[in-house]
């Protein structure tokens, strides 16, 4: 074992994840060597400014700003620098030299995954990215390997810890959106500019990756219908609760087969899920990915979806897999999504809805609402009318059976224009 | 691709799982061939009585009673017949011929796993058993692969669907143990002789496998401390609920490091877990395995833990992995547990407890109970005294901080002997 040629590893980036990977590689060197069959040798750590990292735990002689030299002298390149253009350039260089690549960069993968896979396939190198979707939660590998004898039909993910923390605070402690956001910011869950999280962009990138992996087809973040959580009110949270639901920001990917044609739907939006559904028990900043497969049935993978150490653990897992394959040979993972299945427009999807309507409290109002819904082919499953704060109005909460989004949107327009209706306060999709 | 030599697969057993594996292999032949790189050919299906299976979907010419001939002509042997002695003999034969082996037989693995691994290692064959612990839930592979850069510290599993169904009925609908058992039997969740499930033997076999996998050490079912659910009363369920807990039958495996010495604790018993813990949301006949790892943090894997089709899906996943490795070469899984770490006696474990005591409603009683607990080093975290049905008695429910089981047992003996105490009604461990 001692004479085995070491596997040289380049680390691109020495931020919160990169520095943890360097630390774990050092502290667990012996164990890792045993699992791989060869020692892992840190060839160098690419940083923007060597002096700025002088005080880190990484030995100074390993710090470098020479990307090309580092990449060309490495067997495996681990990209943890983030960003797209430069990272892509480095990884293409790495793959072309025959190096295997490990990355946690979801933005890069959802933008340029196919290009990277193509090059990797051509040169026989491998691209690993377990940490890109949900940090330490093993979801990429099961999607690539465990369902080899199965067909995935649906993926529902809570893939953004910040927004889950916020919605969970609102649900469990009756906090307003504003205070929950303030608390999230204080705890470091939110960046100074929280747009990527709050508006669902981060979740949409992960939804694109999950859909691509699950259905072996290219889905880009632009294909993903996206709504953030800024429209989630305390009122909606309360309505959800009294109807047996909780509100979660879900990344949803569906494979839809109609008339022998296969299409994919991918979307991110706040959704209601039954309070006894396993996803409802995902509290705080945690993530979970719920999968429905034809034979395996319902499965869920749960854990911390972010954080330097859990992400580093996932990167290290990939690193061991890549290194073992270099030492022992064998099949790589199947990671191309070279199909291009059609993507459903949001208007085409079908789901259930919970609708809150403020109406004038007059005779005939209920009949008029029921008629508008039924005219659009929307069937009512539950209806609850209660007094409103304003004595001349009433609140109606309607739960529908499955209906098409286009029909629901048409119904909402008609409801809004109706004399009986003061306001359609909220329309929320019900999933799972 | 068409000329690639087919991989010959022997199926031992044609019961509910075996017949599904045969069906899926047939229906998905093309897709499987593509994933493996060679077609999978069903070499034969070993049955006890060929005539008894004539009407099954398996082609009659594939049915055989000649185990030896079938095994000797196969590349991969899939054992789904159950039982220990004969199955072991067949699998040893298979491994010695260099065939890889896939099995869902937890009893066999927990009894003779090490012997099988030894032979496999000697001949360079592989032993796959994803379906043995929790059917379609991918737990064996993550434990073998995903934590390569991490260290597992604790595994908490709901690994028996029948007992989870029963406890869930009691918790959600206030059903008695007897009626919940009757319902479970009616729905096919329980065998005519429910002992294996109800008394925790099935869970103990799985706990042994999980502990062995997680900590790379041999843990046998005999090493596992075991209590079933027959002592779980509606009263305990209600107490749990009013204290924010649910009752689950848990398989628990802990790695304990003290003074540089590593030991393992493995036990199966009803336990209280907080109502907002992800394991609390595992309803009906579902299973889940919750893992705590040093770097990855908390992770949970959830899904159907039984059933012909989900189990067959897991077997097929293993079959694809085994076949791909035969076609493409490469490293196998690391599956030996050749360490033999010491197992803690149940008296040595430390956990929290919820204790229900019926006392005489007289002055000084509370002080006397508090003294007994404190003498044993048990610290009270919560205490609630309420009126009992009998006016001369009161009910005290105590939640403790962590204490040693031996101390708790000694305290219970002393409490039971105390004049102030009518009865110690229940003592339940609180986990997670």
JSON list of C-alpha atoms in Angstrom, two decimals, chain B residues 271-350:
[
{"chain": "B", "resi": 271, "resn": "UNK", "atom": "CA", "xyz": [-38.98, 4.59, 22.49]},
{"chain": "B", "resi": 272, "resn": "UNK", "atom": "CA", "xyz": [-40.31, 8.10, 22.71]},
{"chain": "B", "resi": 273, "resn": "UNK", "atom": "CA", "xyz": [-39.22, 10.58, 20.07]},
{"chain": "B", "resi": 274, "resn": "UNK", "atom": "CA", "xyz": [-40.16, 14.27, 19.86]},
{"chain": "B", "resi": 275, "resn": "UNK", "atom": "CA", "xyz": [-43.28, 14.87, 17.76]},
{"chain": "B", "resi": 276, "resn": "UNK", "atom": "CA", "xyz": [-41.33, 17.24, 15.48]},
{"chain": "B", "resi": 277, "resn": "UNK", "atom": "CA", "xyz": [-38.53, 14.73, 14.80]},
{"chain": "B", "resi": 278, "resn": "UNK", "atom": "CA", "xyz": [-38.55, 13.48, 11.20]},
{"chain": "B", "resi": 279, "resn": "UNK", "atom": "CA", "xyz": [-38.93, 9.87, 12.42]},
{"chain": "B", "resi": 280, "resn": "UNK", "atom": "CA", "xyz": [-42.21, 10.89, 14.08]},
{"chain": "B", "resi": 281, "resn": "UNK", "atom": "CA", "xyz": [-43.66, 11.56, 10.62]},
{"chain": "B", "resi": 282, "resn": "UNK", "atom": "CA", "xyz": [-43.10, 7.96, 9.51]},
{"chain": "B", "resi": 283, "resn": "UNK", "atom": "CA", "xyz": [-46.67, 6.70, 9.39]},
{"chain": "B", "resi": 284, "resn": "UNK", "atom": "CA", "xyz": [-48.40, 3.44, 8.55]},
{"chain": "B", "resi": 285, "resn": "UNK", "atom": "CA", "xyz": [-46.28, 0.55, 7.34]},
{"chain": "B", "resi": 286, "resn": "UNK", "atom": "CA", "xyz": [-43.39, 2.75, 6.22]},
{"chain": "B", "resi": 287, "resn": "UNK", "atom": "CA", "xyz": [-39.78, 2.46, 7.32]},
{"chain": "B", "resi": 288, "resn": "UNK", "atom": "CA", "xyz": [-37.04, 5.02, 7.84]},
{"chain": "B", "resi": 289, "resn": "UNK", "atom": "CA", "xyz": [-33.42, 4.98, 8.90]},
{"chain": "B", "resi": 290, "resn": "UNK", "atom": "CA", "xyz": [-32.06, 8.07, 10.63]},
{"chain": "B", "resi": 291, "resn": "UNK", "atom": "CA", "xyz": [-28.29, 8.43, 10.71]},
{"chain": "B", "resi": 292, "resn": "UNK", "atom": "CA", "xyz": [-26.04, 10.82, 12.60]},
{"chain": "B", "resi": 293, "resn": "UNK", "atom": "CA", "xyz": [-22.57, 11.22, 11.10]},
{"chain": "B", "resi": 294, "resn": "UNK", "atom": "CA", "xyz": [-19.75, 13.36, 12.41]},
{"chain": "B", "resi": 295, "resn": "UNK", "atom": "CA", "xyz": [-19.53, 15.63, 9.34]},
{"chain": "B", "resi": 296, "resn": "UNK", "atom": "CA", "xyz": [-22.70, 15.02, 7.37]},
{"chain": "B", "resi": 297, "resn": "UNK", "atom": "CA", "xyz": [-24.84, 15.63, 10.44]},
{"chain": "B", "resi": 298, "resn": "UNK", "atom": "CA", "xyz": [-28.35, 14.18, 10.57]},
{"chain": "B", "resi": 299, "resn": "UNK", "atom": "CA", "xyz": [-29.64, 12.27, 7.57]},
{"chain": "B", "resi": 300, "resn": "UNK", "atom": "CA", "xyz": [-32.78, 10.20, 7.09]},
{"chain": "B", "resi": 301, "resn": "UNK", "atom": "CA", "xyz": [-33.76, 7.65, 4.45]},
{"chain": "B", "resi": 302, "resn": "UNK", "atom": "CA", "xyz": [-37.48, 6.94, 4.20]},
{"chain": "B", "resi": 303, "resn": "UNK", "atom": "CA", "xyz": [-39.74, 4.63, 2.19]},
{"chain": "B", "resi": 304, "resn": "UNK", "atom": "CA", "xyz": [-41.69, 1.41, 1.96]},
{"chain": "B", "resi": 305, "resn": "UNK", "atom": "CA", "xyz": [-39.79, -1.16, 3.98]},
{"chain": "B", "resi": 306, "resn": "UNK", "atom": "CA", "xyz": [-41.48, -4.24, 2.57]},
{"chain": "B", "resi": 307, "resn": "UNK", "atom": "CA", "xyz": [-43.61, -5.54, -0.28]},
{"chain": "B", "resi": 308, "resn": "UNK", "atom": "CA", "xyz": [-42.87, -7.74, -3.29]},
{"chain": "B", "resi": 309, "resn": "UNK", "atom": "CA", "xyz": [-42.45, -4.96, -5.85]},
{"chain": "B", "resi": 310, "resn": "UNK", "atom": "CA", "xyz": [-40.32, -2.49, -3.81]},
{"chain": "B", "resi": 311, "resn": "UNK", "atom": "CA", "xyz": [-38.11, -5.36, -2.65]},
{"chain": "B", "resi": 312, "resn": "UNK", "atom": "CA", "xyz": [-37.78, -6.59, -6.23]},
{"chain": "B", "resi": 313, "resn": "UNK", "atom": "CA", "xyz": [-36.79, -3.07, -7.32]},
{"chain": "B", "resi": 314, "resn": "UNK", "atom": "CA", "xyz": [-33.95, -3.06, -4.78]},
{"chain": "B", "resi": 315, "resn": "UNK", "atom": "CA", "xyz": [-32.85, -6.54, -5.88]},
{"chain": "B", "resi": 316, "resn": "UNK", "atom": "CA", "xyz": [-32.84, -5.39, -9.50]},
{"chain": "B", "resi": 317, "resn": "UNK", "atom": "CA", "xyz": [-30.69, -2.37, -8.56]},
{"chain": "B", "resi": 318, "resn": "UNK", "atom": "CA", "xyz": [-28.15, -4.76, -7.00]},
{"chain": "B", "resi": 319, "resn": "UNK", "atom": "CA", "xyz": [-28.36, -7.03, -10.01]},
{"chain": "B", "resi": 320, "resn": "UNK", "atom": "CA", "xyz": [-27.51, -4.13, -12.34]},
{"chain": "B", "resi": 321, "resn": "UNK", "atom": "CA", "xyz": [-24.57, -3.11, -10.15]},
{"chain": "B", "resi": 322, "resn": "UNK", "atom": "CA", "xyz": [-23.26, -6.67, -10.02]},
{"chain": "B", "resi": 323, "resn": "UNK", "atom": "CA", "xyz": [-23.68, -7.17, -13.77]},
{"chain": "B", "resi": 324, "resn": "UNK", "atom": "CA", "xyz": [-22.07, -3.83, -14.67]},
{"chain": "B", "resi": 325, "resn": "UNK", "atom": "CA", "xyz": [-19.08, -4.76, -12.58]},
{"chain": "B", "resi": 326, "resn": "UNK", "atom": "CA", "xyz": [-18.80, -8.13, -14.35]},
{"chain": "B", "resi": 327, "resn": "UNK", "atom": "CA", "xyz": [-18.92, -6.36, -17.71]},
{"chain": "B", "resi": 328, "resn": "UNK", "atom": "CA", "xyz": [-16.80, -3.33, -16.94]},
{"chain": "B", "resi": 329, "resn": "UNK", "atom": "CA", "xyz": [-14.63, -4.43, -14.03]},
{"chain": "B", "resi": 330, "resn": "UNK", "atom": "CA", "xyz": [-13.80, -2.14, -11.17]},
{"chain": "B", "resi": 331, "resn": "UNK", "atom": "CA", "xyz": [-13.87, -2.02, -7.39]},
{"chain": "B", "resi": 332, "resn": "UNK", "atom": "CA", "xyz": [-16.42, -3.92, -5.38]},
{"chain": "B", "resi": 333, "resn": "UNK", "atom": "CA", "xyz": [-18.15, -2.75, -2.26]},
{"chain": "B", "resi": 334, "resn": "UNK", "atom": "CA", "xyz": [-16.42, -2.91, 1.09]},
{"chain": "B", "resi": 335, "resn": "UNK", "atom": "CA", "xyz": [-18.66, -5.19, 3.08]},
{"chain": "B", "resi": 336, "resn": "UNK", "atom": "CA", "xyz": [-16.65, -7.04, 5.63]},
{"chain": "B", "resi": 337, "resn": "UNK", "atom": "CA", "xyz": [-17.22, -6.38, 9.28]},
{"chain": "B", "resi": 338, "resn": "UNK", "atom": "CA", "xyz": [-14.25, -8.23, 10.59]},
{"chain": "B", "resi": 339, "resn": "UNK", "atom": "CA", "xyz": [-13.70, -6.10, 13.67]},
{"chain": "B", "resi": 340, "resn": "UNK", "atom": "CA", "xyz": [-15.27, -7.35, 16.85]},
{"chain": "B", "resi": 341, "resn": "UNK", "atom": "CA", "xyz": [-15.93, -4.25, 18.97]},
{"chain": "B", "resi": 342, "resn": "UNK", "atom": "CA", "xyz": [-17.31, -4.84, 22.44]},
{"chain": "B", "resi": 343, "resn": "UNK", "atom": "CA", "xyz": [-21.05, -4.60, 22.83]},
{"chain": "B", "resi": 344, "resn": "UNK", "atom": "CA", "xyz": [-22.46, -2.59, 25.72]},
{"chain": "B", "resi": 345, "resn": "UNK", "atom": "CA", "xyz": [-24.77, -4.35, 28.10]},
{"chain": "B", "resi": 346, "resn": "UNK", "atom": "CA", "xyz": [-28.18, -2.67, 28.25]},
{"chain": "B", "resi": 347, "resn": "UNK", "atom": "CA", "xyz": [-27.45, -1.71, 31.89]},
{"chain": "B", "resi": 348, "resn": "UNK", "atom": "CA", "xyz": [-24.54, 0.43, 30.67]},
{"chain": "B", "resi": 349, "resn": "UNK", "atom": "CA", "xyz": [-26.42, 2.59, 28.16]},
{"chain": "B", "resi": 350, "resn": "UNK", "atom": "CA", "xyz": [-27.34, 6.18, 28.91]}
]
